[in-house]
PDB file of C-alpha atoms and ligand atoms in Angstrom:
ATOM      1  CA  UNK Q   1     142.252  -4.152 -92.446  1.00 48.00           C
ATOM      2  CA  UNK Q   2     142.435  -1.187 -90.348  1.00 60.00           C
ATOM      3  CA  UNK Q   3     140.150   2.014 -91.607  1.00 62.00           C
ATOM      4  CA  UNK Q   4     142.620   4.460 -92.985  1.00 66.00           C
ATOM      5  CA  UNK Q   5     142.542   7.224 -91.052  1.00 65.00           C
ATOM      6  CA  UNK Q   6     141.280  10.667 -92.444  1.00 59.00           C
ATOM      7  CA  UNK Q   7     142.864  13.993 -90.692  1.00 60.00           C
ATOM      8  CA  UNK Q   8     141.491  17.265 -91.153  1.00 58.00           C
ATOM      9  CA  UNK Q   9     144.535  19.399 -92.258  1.00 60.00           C
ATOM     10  CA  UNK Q  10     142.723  22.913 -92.572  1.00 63.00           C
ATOM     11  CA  UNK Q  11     139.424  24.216 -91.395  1.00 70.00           C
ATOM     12  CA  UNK Q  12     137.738  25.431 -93.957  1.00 67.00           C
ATOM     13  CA  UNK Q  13     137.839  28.783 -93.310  1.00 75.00           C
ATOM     14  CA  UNK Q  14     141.627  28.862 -93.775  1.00 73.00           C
ATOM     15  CA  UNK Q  15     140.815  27.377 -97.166  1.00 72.00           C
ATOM     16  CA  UNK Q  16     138.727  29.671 -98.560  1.00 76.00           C
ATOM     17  CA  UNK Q  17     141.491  32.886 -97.215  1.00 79.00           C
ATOM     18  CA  UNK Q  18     143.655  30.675 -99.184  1.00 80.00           C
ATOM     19  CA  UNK Q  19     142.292  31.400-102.203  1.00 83.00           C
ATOM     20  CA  UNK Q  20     140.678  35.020-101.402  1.00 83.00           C
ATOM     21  CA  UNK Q  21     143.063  36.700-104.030  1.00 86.00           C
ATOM     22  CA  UNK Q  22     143.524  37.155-107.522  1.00 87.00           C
ATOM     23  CA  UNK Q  23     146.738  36.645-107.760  1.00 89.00           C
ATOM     24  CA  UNK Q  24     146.474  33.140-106.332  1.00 91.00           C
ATOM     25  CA  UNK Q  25     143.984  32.078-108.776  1.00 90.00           C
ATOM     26  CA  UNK Q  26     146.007  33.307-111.129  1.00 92.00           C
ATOM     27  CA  UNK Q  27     149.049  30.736-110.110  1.00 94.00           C
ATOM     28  CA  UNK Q  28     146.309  27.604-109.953  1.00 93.00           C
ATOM     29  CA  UNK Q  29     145.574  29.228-113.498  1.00 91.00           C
ATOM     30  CA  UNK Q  30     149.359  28.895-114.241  1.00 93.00           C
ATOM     31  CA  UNK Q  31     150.117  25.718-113.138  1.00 93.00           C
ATOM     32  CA  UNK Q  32     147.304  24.120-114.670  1.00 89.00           C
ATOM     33  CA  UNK Q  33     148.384  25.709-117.847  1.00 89.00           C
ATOM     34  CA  UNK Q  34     151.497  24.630-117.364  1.00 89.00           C
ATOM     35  CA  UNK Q  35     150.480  21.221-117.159  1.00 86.00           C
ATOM     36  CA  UNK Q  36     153.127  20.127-114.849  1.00 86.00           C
ATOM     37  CA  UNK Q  37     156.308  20.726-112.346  1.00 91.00           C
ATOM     38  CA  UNK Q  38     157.165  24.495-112.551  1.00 93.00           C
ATOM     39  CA  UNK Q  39     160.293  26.161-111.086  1.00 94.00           C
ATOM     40  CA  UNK Q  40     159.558  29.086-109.352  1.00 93.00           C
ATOM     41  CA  UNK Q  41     160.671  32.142-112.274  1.00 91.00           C
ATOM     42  CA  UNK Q  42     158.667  30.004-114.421  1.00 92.00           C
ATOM     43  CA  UNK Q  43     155.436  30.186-112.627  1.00 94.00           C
ATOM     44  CA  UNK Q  44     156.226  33.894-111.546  1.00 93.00           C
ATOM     45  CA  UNK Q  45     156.710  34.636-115.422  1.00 92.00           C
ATOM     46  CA  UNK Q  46     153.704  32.711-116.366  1.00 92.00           C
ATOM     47  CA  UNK Q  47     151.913  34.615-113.976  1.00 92.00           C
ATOM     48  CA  UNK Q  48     153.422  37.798-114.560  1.00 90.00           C
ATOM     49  CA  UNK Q  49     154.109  39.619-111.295  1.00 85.00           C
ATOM     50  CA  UNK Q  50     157.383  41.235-111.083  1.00 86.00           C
ATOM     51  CA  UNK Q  51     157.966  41.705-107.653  1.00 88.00           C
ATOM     52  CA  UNK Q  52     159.332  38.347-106.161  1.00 88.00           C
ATOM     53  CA  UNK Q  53     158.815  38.799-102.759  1.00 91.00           C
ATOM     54  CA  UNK Q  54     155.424  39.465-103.006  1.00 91.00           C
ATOM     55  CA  UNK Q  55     154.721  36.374-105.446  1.00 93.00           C
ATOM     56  CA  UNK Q  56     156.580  34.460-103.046  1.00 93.00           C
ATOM     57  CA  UNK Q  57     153.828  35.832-100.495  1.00 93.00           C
ATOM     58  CA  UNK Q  58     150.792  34.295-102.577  1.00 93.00           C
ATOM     59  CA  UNK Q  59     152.396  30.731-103.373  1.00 94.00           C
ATOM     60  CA  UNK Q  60     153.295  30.263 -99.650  1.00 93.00           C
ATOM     61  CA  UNK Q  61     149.553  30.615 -99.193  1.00 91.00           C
ATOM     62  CA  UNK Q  62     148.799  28.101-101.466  1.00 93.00           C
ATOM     63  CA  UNK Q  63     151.306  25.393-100.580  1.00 93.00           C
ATOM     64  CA  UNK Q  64     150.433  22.408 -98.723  1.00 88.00           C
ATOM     65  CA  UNK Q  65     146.450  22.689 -99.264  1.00 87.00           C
ATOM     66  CA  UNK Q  66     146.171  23.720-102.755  1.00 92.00           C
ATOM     67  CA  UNK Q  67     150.338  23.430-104.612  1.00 94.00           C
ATOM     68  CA  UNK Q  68     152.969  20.855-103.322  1.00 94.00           C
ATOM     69  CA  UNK Q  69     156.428  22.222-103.281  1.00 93.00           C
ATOM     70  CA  UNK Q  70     158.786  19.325-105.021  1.00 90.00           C
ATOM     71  CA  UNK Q  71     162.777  19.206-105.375  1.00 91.00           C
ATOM     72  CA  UNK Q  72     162.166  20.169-109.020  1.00 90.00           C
ATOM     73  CA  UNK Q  73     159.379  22.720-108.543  1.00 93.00           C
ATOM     74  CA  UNK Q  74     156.106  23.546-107.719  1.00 95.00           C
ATOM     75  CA  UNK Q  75     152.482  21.765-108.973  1.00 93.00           C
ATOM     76  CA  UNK Q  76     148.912  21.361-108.352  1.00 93.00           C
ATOM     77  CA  UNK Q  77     147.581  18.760-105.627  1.00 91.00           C
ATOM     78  CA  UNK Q  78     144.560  17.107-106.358  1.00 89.00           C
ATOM     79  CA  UNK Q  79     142.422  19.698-104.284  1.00 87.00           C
ATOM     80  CA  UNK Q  80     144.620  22.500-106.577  1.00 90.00           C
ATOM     81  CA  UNK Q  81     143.181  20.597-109.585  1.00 89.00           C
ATOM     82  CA  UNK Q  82     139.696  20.195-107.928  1.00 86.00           C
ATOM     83  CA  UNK Q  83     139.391  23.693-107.148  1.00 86.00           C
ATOM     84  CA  UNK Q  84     140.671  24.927-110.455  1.00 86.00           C
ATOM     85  CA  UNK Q  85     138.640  22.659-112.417  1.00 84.00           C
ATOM     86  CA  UNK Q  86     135.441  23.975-109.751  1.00 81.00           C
ATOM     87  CA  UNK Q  87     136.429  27.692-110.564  1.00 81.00           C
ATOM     88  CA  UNK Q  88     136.309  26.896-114.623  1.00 79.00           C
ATOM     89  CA  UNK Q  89     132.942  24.874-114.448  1.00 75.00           C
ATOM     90  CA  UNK Q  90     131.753  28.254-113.532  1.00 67.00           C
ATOM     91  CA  UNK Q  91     129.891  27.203-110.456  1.00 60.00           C
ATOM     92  CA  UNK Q  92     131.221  30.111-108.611  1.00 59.00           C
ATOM     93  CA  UNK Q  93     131.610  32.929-111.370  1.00 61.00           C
ATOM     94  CA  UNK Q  94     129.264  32.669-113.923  1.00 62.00           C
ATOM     95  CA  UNK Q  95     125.143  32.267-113.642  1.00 64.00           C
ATOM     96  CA  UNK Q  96     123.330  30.853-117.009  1.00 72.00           C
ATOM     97  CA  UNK Q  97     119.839  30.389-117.705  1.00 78.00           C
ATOM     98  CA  UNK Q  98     117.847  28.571-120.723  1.00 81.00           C
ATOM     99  CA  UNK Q  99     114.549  29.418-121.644  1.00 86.00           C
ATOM    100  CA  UNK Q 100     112.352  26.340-121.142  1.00 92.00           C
ATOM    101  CA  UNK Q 101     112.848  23.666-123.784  1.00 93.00           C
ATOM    102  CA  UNK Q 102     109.626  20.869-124.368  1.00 93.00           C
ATOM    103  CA  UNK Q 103     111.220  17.441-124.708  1.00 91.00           C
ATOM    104  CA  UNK Q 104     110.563  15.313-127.894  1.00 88.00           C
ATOM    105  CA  UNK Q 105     109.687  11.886-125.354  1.00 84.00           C
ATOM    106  CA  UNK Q 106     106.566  12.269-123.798  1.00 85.00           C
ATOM    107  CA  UNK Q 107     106.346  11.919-119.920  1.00 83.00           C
ATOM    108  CA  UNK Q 108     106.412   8.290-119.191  1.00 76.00           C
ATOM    109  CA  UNK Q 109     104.078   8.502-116.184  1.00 76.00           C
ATOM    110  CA  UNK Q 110     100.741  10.152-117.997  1.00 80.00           C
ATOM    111  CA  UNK Q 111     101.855  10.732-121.447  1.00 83.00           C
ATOM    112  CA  UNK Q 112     101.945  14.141-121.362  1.00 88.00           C
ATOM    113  CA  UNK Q 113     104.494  16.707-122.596  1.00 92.00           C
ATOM    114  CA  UNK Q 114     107.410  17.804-120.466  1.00 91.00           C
ATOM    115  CA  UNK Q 115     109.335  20.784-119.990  1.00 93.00           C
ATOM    116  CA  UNK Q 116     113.165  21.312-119.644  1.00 93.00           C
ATOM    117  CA  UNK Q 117     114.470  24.597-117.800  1.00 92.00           C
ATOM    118  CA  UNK Q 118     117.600  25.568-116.359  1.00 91.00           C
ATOM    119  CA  UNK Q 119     118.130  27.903-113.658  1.00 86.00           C
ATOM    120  CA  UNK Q 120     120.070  28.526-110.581  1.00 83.00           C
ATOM    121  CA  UNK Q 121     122.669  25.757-111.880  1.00 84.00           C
ATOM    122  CA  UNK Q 122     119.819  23.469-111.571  1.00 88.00           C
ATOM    123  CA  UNK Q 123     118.011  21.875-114.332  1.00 90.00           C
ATOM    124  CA  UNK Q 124     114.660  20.934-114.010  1.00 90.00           C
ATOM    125  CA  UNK Q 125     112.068  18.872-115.940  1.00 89.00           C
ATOM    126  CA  UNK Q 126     108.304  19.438-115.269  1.00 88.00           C
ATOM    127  CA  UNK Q 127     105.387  17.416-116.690  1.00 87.00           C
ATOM    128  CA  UNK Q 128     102.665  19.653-117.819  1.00 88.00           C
ATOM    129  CA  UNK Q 129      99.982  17.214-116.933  1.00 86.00           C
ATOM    130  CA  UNK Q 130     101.061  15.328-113.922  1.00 81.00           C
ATOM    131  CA  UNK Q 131     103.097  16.022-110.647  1.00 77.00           C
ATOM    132  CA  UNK Q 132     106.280  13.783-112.010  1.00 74.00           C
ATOM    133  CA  UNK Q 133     109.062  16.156-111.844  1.00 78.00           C
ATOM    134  CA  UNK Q 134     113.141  15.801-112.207  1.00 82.00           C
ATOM    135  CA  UNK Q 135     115.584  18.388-110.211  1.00 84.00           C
ATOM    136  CA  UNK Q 136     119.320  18.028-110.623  1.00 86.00           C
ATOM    137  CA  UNK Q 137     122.542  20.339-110.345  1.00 87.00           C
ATOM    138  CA  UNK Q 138     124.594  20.499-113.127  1.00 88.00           C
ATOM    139  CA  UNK Q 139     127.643  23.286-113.572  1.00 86.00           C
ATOM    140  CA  UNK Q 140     127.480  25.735-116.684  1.00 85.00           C
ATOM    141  CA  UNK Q 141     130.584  24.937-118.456  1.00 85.00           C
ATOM    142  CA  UNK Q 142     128.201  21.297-119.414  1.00 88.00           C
ATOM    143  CA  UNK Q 143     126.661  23.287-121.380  1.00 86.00           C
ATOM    144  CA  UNK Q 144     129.272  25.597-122.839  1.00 81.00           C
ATOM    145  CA  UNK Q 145     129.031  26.231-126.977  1.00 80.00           C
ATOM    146  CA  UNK Q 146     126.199  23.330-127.322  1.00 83.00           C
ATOM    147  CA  UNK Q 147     123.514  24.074-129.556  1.00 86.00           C
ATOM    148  CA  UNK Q 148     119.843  24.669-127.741  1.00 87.00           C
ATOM    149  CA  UNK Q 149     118.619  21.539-129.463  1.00 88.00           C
ATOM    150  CA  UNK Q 150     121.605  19.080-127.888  1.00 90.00           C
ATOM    151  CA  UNK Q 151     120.873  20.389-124.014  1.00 90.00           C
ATOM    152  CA  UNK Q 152     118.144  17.749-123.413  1.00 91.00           C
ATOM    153  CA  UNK Q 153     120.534  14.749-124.439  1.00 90.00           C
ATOM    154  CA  UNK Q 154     123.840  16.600-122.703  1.00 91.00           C
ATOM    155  CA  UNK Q 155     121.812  17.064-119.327  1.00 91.00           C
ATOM    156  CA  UNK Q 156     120.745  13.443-119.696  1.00 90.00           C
ATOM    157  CA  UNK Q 157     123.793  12.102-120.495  1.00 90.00           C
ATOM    158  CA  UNK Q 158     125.172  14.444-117.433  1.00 91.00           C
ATOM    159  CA  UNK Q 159     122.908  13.152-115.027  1.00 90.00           C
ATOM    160  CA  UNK Q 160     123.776   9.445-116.078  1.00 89.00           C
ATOM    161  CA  UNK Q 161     127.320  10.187-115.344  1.00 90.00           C
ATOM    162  CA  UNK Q 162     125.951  11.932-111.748  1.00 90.00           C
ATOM    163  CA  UNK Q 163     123.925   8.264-111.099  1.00 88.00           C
ATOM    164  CA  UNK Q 164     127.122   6.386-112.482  1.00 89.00           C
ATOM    165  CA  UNK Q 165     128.792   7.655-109.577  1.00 92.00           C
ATOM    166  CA  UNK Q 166     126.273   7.621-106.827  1.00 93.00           C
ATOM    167  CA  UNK Q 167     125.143   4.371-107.634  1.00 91.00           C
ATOM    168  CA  UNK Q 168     128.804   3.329-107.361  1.00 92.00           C
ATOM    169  CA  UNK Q 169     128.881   4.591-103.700  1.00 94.00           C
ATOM    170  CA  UNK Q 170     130.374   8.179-104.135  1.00 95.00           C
ATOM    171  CA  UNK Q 171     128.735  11.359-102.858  1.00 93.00           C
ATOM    172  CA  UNK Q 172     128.542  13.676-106.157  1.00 89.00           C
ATOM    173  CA  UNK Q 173     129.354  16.692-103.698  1.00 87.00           C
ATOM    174  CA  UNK Q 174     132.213  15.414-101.423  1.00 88.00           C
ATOM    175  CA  UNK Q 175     133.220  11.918-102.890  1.00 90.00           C
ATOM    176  CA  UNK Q 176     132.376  10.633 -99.520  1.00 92.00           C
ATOM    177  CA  UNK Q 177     130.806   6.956 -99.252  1.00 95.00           C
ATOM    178  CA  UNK Q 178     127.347   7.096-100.229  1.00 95.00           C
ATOM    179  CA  UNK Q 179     124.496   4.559 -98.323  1.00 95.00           C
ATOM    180  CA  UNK Q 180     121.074   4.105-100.342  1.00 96.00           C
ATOM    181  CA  UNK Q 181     118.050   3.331 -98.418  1.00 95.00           C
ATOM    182  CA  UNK Q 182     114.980   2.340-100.618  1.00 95.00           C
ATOM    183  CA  UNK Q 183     111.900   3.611 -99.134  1.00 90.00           C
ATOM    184  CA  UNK Q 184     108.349   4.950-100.221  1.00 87.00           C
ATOM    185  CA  UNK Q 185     108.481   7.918-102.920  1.00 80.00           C
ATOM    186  CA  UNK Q 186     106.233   9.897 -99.725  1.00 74.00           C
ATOM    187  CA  UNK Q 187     108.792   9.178 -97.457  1.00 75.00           C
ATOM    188  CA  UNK Q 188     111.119  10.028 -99.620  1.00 64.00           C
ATOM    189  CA  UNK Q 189     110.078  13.345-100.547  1.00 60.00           C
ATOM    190  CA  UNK Q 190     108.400  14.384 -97.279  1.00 56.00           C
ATOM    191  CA  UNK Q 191     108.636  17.944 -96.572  1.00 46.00           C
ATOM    192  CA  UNK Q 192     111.410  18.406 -99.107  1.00 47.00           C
ATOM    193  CA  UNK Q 193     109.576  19.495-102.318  1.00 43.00           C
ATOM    194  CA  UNK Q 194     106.713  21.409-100.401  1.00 41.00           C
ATOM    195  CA  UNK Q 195     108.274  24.736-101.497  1.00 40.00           C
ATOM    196  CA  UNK Q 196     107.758  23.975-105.178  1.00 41.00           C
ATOM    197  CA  UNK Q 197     104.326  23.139-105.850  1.00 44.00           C
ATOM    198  CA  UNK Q 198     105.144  18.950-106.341  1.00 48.00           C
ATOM    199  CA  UNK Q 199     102.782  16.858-104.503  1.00 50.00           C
ATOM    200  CA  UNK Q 200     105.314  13.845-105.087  1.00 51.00           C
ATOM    201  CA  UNK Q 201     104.310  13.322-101.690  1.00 47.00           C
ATOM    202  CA  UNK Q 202     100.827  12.881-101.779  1.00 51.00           C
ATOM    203  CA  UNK Q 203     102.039   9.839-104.509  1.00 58.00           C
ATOM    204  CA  UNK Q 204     101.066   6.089-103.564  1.00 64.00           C
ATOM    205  CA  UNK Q 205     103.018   4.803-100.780  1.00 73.00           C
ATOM    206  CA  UNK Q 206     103.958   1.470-102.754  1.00 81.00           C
ATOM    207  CA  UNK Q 207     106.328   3.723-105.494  1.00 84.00           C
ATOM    208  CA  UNK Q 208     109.821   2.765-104.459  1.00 90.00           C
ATOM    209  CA  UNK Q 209     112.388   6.014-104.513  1.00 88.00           C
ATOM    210  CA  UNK Q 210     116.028   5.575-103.705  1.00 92.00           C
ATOM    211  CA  UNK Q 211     117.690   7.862-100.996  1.00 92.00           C
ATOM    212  CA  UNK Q 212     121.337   8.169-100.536  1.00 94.00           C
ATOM    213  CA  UNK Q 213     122.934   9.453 -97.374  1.00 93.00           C
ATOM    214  CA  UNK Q 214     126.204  11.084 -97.173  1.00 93.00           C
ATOM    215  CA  UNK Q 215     127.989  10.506 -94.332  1.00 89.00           C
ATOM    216  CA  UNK Q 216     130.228  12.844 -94.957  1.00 88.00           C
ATOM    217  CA  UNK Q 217     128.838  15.754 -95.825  1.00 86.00           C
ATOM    218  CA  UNK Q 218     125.393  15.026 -95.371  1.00 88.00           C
ATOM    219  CA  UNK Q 219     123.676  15.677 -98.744  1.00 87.00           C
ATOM    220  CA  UNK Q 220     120.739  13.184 -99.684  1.00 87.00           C
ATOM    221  CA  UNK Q 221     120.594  12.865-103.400  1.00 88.00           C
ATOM    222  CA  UNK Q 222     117.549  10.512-104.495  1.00 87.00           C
ATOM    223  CA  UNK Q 223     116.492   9.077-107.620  1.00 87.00           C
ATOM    224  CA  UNK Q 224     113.894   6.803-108.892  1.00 86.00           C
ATOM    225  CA  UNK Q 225     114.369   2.659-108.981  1.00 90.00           C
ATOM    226  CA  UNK Q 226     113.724   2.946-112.853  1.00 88.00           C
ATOM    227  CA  UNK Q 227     116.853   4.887-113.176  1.00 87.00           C
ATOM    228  CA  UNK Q 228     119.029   3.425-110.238  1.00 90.00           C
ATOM    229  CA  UNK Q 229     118.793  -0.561-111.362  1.00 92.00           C
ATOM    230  CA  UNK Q 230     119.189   0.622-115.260  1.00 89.00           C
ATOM    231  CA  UNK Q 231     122.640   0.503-115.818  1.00 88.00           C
ATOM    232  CA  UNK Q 232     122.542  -3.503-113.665  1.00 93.00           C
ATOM    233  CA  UNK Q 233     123.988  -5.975-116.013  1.00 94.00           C
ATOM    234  CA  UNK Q 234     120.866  -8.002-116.413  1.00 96.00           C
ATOM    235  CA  UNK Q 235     119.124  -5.142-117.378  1.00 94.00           C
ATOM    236  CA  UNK Q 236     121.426  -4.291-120.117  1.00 94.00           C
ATOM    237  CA  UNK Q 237     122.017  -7.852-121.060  1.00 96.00           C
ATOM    238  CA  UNK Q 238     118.176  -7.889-121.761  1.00 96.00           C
ATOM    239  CA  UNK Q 239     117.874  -4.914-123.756  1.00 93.00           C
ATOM    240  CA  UNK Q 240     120.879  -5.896-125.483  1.00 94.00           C
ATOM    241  CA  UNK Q 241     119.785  -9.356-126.372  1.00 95.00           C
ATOM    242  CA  UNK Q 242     116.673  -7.109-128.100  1.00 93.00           C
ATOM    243  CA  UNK Q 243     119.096  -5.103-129.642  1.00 92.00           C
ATOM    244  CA  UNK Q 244     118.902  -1.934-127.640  1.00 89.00           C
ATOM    245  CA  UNK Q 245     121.923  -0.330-126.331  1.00 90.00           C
ATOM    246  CA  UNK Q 246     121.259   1.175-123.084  1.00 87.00           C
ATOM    247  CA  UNK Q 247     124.053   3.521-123.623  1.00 83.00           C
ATOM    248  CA  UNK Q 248     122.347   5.148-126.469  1.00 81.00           C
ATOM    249  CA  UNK Q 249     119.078   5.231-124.556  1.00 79.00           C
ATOM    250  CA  UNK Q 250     117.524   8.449-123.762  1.00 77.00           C
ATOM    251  CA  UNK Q 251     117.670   8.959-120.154  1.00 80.00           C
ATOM    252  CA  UNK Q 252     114.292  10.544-120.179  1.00 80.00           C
ATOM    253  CA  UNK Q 253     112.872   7.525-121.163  1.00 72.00           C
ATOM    254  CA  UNK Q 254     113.519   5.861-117.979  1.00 71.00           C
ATOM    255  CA  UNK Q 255     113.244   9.221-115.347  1.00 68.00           C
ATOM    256  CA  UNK Q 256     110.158   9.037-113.930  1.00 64.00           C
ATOM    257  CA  UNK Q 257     108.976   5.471-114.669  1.00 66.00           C
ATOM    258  CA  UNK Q 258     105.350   4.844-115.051  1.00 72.00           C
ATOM    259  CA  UNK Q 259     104.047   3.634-111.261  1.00 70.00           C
ATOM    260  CA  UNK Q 260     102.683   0.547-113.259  1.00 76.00           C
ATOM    261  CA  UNK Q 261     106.109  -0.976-113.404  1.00 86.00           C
ATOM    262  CA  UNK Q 262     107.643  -0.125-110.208  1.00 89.00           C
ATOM    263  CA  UNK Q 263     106.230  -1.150-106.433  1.00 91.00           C
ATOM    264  CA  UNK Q 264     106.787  -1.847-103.341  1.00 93.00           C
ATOM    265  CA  UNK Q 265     106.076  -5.582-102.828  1.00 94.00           C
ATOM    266  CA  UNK Q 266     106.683  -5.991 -98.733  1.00 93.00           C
ATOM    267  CA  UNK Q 267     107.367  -3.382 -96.394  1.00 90.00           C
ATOM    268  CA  UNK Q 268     108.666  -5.582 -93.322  1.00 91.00           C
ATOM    269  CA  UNK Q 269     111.659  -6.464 -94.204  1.00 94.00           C
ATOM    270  CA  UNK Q 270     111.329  -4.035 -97.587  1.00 95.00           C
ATOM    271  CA  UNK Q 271     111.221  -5.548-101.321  1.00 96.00           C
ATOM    272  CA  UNK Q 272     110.628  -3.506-103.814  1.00 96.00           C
ATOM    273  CA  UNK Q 273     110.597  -4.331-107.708  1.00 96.00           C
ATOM    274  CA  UNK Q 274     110.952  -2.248-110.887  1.00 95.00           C
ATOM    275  CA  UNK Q 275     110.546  -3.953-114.582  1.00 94.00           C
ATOM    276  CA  UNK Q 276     111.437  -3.211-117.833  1.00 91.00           C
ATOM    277  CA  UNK Q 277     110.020  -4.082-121.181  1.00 88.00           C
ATOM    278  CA  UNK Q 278     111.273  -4.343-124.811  1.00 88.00           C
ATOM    279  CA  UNK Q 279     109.747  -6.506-127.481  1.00 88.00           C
ATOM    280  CA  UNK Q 280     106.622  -7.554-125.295  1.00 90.00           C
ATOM    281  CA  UNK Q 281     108.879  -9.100-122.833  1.00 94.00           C
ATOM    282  CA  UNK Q 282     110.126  -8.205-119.391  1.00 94.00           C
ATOM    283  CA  UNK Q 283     112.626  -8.463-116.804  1.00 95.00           C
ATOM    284  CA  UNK Q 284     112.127  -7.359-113.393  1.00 96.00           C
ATOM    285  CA  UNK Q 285     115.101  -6.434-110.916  1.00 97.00           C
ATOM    286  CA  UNK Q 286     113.402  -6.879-107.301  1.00 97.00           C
ATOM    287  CA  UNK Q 287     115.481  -5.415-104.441  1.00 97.00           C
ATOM    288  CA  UNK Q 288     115.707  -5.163-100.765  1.00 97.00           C
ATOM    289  CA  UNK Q 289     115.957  -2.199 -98.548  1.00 97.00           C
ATOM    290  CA  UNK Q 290     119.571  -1.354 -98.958  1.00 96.00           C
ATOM    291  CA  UNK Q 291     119.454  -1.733-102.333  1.00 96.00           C
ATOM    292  CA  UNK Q 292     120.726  -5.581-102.773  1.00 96.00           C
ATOM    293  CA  UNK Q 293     119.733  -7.179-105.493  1.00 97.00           C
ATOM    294  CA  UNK Q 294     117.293 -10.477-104.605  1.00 97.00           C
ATOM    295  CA  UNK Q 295     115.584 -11.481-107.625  1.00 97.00           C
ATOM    296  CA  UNK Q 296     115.998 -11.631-111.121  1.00 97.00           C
ATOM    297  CA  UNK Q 297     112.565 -12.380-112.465  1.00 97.00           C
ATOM    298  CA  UNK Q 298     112.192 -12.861-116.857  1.00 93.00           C
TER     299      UNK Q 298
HETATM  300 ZN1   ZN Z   1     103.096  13.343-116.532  1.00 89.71          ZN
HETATM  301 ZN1   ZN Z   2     128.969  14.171 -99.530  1.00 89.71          ZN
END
């Protein structure tokens, strides 16, 4: 089958003028309220301008990137719904910060006790003892009218649905196609944490750590093997057969997995292997460098 091929319809420049006034936020606003197909005096009323010509003015703007113009009306396209939907997460409007919340599961690396903070849209969680640390985006509106206690288990469960994604091959930025490389936790993190105090770096090079390369966009989101191979059906299977539900599993259990149970096995070509344990037994999901699975080991 023949790649389908992608055309770039608007620099992004244009894109951005596109949406540099009010009054066309207000029509995404509209329309989305709407829910639907509106005729033109029914998004102008919704919107509330009275002069026509210069409402006309503002939804030209918008149509073809952001509205498509129909026989029966006008409605969002699925970048109108994107960038609405981007626009209410608050990601460009609102800033939010949490004062630091200490987690109830201890850090599953040394034992020690771990520290939740959110700032600059970015949530972090720090072990007090050890340099195992945790660094994800997540949009304000995740956390809108939740109780202080519940943020732990909604920026888990939000980061799950991040990983559910990636690990399904989708950038979490761009929804470009997504490659993993499994490398050395060192390699991994090389230069890129220096700026906050981690030494993840200076970690043992036989901890595997999973880095995914956008080809699209470029971003390299990486995450540990512990959490990557979590959700693979043997691994479920085997907690379920113990009578854990994965699903109901704290995340936090499983970020930052104690170097005991993961390792690199082989460098040339790369295995690595990552275990889990429930009831005194264990499975162990061994991959190679492009994260295949080629071993099931119980
Ligand atoms: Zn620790
Ligand atoms: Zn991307």
């Amino acid at each position: 089958m023949d790649e389908p091929e992608l055309v770039d319809q608007t620099d992004p420049e244009t894109v951005f003028t596109a949406l540099s006034d009010s009054s066309r936020i207000e029509i995404l606003q509209a329309l989305r309220e709407i829910g639907g197909t509106a005729t033109f005096s029914e998004l102008r009323e919704a919107v509330g301008t009275r002069d026509s010509g210069k409402f006309n003015y503002h939804l030209d703007k918008l149509v073809g990137q952001f509205v498509t113009r129909t026989d029966a009306g006008y409605e969002l396209t699925q970048a109108g719904k994107q960038i609405h939907g981007a626009i209410e997460a608050g990601a460009y409007t609102v800033t939010a910060t949490i004062e630091p919340i200490e987690l109830t599961t201890p850090c599953p690396v040394c034992g020690g006790s771990r520290t939740l903070s959110y700032a600059d849209e970015t949530v972090t969680v720090d072990c007090d003892s050890c340099a195992a640390v945790a660094a994800f985006g997540v949009p304000p509106s995740v956390f809108a009218d939740c109780d202080r206690e519940a943020i732990p288990d909604i920026a888990g469960r939000y980061l799950r649905t991040t990983f559910r994604k990636i690990t399904s091959g989708f950038c979490p930025f761009c929804d470009g196609p997504i490659e993993p490389t499994v490398r050395p936790i060192s390699e991994a993190f090389d230069g890129h944490l220096e700026d906050t105090g981690n030494d993840l770096a200076a970690q043992p090079d036989d901890i595997p750590h999973v880095e995914y390369d956008c080809t699209q966009c470029g971003a390299t989101p990486t995450g540990g093997l512990g959490l990557v191979c979590f959700d693979h059906p043997a691994v479920v299977s085997f907690y379920y057969d113990r009578g854990v539900d994965v699903q109901e599993e704290s995340i936090w259990n499983v970020i930052g997995f104690p170097p005991d149970r993961q390792t690199i096995r082989a460098t040339d070509p790369l295995e690595a292997a990552v275990s889990y344990t429930a009831d005194g037994e264990s499975i162990t999901v061994v991959v190679d460098e492009t994260l295949d699975v080629v071993a099931i080991e119980q």
